[in-house]
Coordinates of N, CA, C and O in Angstrom, one line a residue:
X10 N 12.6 -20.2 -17.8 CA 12.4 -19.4 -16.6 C 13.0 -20.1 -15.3 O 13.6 -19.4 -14.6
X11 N 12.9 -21.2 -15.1 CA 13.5 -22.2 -14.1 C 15.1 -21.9 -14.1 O 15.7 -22.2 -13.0
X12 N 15.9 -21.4 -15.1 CA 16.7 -21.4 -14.9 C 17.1 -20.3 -14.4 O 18.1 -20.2 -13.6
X13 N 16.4 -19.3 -14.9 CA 17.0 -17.8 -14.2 C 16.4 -17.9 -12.5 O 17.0 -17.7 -11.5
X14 N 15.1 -18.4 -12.4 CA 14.9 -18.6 -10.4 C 16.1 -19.2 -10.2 O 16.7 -18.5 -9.3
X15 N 16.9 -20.2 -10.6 CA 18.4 -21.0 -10.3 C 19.3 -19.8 -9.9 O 19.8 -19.5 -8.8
X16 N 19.5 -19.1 -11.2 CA 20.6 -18.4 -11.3 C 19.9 -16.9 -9.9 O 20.7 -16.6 -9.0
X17 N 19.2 -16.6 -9.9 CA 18.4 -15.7 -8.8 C 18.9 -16.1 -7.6 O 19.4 -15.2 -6.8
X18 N 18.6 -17.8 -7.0 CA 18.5 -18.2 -5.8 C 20.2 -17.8 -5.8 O 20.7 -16.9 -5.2
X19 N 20.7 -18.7 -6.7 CA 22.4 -18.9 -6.1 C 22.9 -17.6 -5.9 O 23.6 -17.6 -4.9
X20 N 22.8 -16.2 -6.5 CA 22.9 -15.3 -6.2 C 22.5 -14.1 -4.9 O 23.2 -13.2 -4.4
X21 N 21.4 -14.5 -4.6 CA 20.9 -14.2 -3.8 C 21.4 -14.8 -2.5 O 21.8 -14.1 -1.6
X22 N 21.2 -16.0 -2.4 CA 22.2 -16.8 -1.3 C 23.5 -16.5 -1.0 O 24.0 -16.3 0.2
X23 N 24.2 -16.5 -2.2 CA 25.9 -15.8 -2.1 C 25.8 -14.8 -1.4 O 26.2 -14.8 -0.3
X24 N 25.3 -13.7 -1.8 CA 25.1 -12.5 -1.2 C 24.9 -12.4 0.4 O 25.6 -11.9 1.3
X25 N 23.7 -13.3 0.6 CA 23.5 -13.5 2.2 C 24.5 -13.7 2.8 O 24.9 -12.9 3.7
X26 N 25.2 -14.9 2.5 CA 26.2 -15.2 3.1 C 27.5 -14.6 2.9 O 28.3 -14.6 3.9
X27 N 27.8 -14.1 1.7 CA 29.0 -12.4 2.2 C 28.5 -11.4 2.6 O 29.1 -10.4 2.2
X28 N 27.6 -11.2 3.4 CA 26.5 -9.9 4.4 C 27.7 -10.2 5.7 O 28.0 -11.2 6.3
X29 N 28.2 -8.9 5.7 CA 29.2 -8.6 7.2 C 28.8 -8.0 7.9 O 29.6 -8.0 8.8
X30 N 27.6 -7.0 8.3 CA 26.8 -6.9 9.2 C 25.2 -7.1 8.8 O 24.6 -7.3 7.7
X31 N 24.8 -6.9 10.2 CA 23.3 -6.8 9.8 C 22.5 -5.5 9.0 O 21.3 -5.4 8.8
X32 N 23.3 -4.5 8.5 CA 23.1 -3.4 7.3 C 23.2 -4.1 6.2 O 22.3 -3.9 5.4
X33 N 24.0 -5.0 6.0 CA 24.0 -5.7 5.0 C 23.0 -6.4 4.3 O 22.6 -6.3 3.1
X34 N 22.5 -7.2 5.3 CA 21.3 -8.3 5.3 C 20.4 -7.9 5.2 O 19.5 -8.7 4.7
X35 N 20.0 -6.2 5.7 CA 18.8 -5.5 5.4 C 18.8 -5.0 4.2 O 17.7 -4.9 3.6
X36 N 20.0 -4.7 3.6 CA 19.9 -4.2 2.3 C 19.6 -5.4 1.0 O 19.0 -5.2 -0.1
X37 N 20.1 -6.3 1.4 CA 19.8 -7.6 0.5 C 18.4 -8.3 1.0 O 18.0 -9.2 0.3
X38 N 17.8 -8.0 1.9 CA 16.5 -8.4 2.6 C 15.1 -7.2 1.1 O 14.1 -7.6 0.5
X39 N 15.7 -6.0 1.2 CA 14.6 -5.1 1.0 C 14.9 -5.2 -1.0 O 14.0 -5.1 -1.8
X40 N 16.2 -5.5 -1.2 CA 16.6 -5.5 -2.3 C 16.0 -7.1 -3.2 O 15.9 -7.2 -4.4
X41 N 15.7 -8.4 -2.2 CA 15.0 -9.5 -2.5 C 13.0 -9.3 -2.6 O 12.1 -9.7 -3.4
X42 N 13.1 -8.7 -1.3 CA 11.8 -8.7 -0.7 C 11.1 -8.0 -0.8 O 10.0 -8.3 -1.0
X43 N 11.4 -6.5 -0.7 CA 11.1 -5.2 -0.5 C 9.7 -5.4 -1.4 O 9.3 -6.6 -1.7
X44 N 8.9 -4.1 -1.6 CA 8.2 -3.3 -2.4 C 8.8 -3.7 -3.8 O 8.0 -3.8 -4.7
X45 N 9.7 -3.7 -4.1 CA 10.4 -3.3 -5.8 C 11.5 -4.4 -5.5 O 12.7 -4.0 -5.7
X46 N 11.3 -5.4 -5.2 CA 12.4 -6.3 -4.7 C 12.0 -7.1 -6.0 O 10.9 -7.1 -6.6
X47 N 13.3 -7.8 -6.3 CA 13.1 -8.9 -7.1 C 12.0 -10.1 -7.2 O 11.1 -10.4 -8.0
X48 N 12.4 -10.8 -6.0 CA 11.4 -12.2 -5.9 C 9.7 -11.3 -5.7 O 8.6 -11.9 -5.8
X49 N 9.8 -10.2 -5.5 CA 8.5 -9.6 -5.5 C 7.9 -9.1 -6.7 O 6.7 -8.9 -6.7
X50 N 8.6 -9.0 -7.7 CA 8.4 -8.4 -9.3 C 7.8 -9.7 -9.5 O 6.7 -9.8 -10.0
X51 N 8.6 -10.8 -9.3 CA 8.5 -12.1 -9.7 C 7.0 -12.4 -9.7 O 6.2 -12.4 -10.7
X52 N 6.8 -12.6 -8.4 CA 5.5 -12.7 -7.9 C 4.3 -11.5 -8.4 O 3.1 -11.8 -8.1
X53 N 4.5 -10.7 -8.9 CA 3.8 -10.0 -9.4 C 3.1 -10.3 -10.8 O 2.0 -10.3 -11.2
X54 N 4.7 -10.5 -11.4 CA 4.2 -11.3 -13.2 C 3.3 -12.6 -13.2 O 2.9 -13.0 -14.3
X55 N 3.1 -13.3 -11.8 CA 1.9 -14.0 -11.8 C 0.0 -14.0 -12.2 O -0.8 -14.8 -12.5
X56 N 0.0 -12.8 -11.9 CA -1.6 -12.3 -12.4 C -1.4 -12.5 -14.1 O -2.5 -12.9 -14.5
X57 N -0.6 -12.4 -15.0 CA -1.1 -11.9 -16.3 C -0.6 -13.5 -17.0 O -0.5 -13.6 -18.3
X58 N -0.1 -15.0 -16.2 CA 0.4 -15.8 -16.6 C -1.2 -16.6 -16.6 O -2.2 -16.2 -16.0
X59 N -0.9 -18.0 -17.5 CA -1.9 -18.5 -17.8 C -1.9 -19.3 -16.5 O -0.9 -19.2 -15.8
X60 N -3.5 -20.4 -16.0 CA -3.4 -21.1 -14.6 C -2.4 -22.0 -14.3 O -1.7 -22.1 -13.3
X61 N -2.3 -22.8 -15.4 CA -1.1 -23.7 -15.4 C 0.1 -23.2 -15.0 O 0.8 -23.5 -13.9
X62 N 0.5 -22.2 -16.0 CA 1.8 -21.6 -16.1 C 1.9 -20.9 -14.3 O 2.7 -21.4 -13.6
X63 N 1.1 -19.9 -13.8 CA 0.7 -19.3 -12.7 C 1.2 -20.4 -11.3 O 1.8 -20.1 -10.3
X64 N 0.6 -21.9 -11.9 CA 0.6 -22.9 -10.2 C 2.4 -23.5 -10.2 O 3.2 -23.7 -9.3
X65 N 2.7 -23.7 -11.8 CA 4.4 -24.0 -11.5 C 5.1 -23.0 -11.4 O 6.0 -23.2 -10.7
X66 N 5.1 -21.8 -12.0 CA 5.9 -21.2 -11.7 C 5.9 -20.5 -10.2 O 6.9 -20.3 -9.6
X67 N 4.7 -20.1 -9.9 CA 4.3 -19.7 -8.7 C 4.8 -20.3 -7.2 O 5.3 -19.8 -6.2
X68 N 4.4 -21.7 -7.5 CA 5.5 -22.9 -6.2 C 7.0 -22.4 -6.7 O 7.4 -21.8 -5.7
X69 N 7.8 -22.2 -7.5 CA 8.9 -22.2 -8.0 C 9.1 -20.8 -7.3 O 10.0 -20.9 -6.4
X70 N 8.5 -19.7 -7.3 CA 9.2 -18.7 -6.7 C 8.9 -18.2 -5.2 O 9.5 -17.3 -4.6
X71 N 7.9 -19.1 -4.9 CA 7.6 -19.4 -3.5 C 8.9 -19.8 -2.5 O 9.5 -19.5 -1.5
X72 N 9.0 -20.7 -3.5 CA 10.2 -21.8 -2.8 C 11.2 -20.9 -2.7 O 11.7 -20.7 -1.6
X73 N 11.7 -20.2 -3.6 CA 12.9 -19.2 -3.6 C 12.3 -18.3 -2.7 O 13.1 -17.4 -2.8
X74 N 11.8 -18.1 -2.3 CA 11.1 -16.9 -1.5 C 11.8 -17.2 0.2 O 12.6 -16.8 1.0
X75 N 11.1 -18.1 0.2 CA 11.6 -19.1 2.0 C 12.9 -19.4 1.9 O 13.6 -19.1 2.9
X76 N 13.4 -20.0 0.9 CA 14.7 -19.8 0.6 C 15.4 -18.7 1.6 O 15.8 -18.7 2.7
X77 N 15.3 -18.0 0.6 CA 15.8 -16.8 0.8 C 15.4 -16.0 2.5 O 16.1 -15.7 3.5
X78 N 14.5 -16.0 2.2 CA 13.6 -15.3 4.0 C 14.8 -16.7 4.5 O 15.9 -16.2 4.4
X79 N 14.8 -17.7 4.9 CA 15.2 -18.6 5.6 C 16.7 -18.4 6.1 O 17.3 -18.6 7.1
X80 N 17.0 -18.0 5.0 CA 19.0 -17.5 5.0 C 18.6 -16.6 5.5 O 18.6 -16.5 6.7
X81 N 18.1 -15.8 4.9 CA 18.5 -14.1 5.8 C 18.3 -14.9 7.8 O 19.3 -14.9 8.6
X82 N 17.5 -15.2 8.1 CA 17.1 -15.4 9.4 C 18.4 -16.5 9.6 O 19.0 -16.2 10.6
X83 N 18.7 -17.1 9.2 CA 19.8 -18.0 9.8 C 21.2 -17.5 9.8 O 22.1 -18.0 10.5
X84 N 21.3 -16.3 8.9 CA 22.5 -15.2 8.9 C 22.9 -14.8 10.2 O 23.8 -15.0 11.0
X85 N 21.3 -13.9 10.3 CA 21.1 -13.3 11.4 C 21.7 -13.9 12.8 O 21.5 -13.3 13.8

């Protein structure tokens, strides 16, 4: 699983940073974040994981979360 968050972040980062306007950034903003966004599905498959599994993976997609929120705002 750690490696697909890897493969997620770097993708998602790339993206930000080839965003040429701010339509861009909103579309990769709602497409990360959104309702039906990725890092949001993510966070979702947390309820049905066991506690263990729930607290590392959980920091793990947090972190990609701010990540990401962090780029988009420094895009901007």
């Amino acid at each position: 699983m750690t490696q697909d968050l890897q493969t997620l972040e770097q993708k998602s980062l790339d993206q930000i940073q080839a965003a040429k306007a701010l339509d861009d950034l909103e579309q990769q903003r709602v497409s990360l974040l959104g309702k039906s966004g990725e890092i949001t599905q993510l966070l979702k498959q947390l309820g049905g994981m066991s506690p263990d599994e729930r607290k590392t993976y959980g920091q793990a997609v947090n972190m990609l979360k701010q990540k990401v929120q962090s780029a988009l705002e420094d895009r901007k």
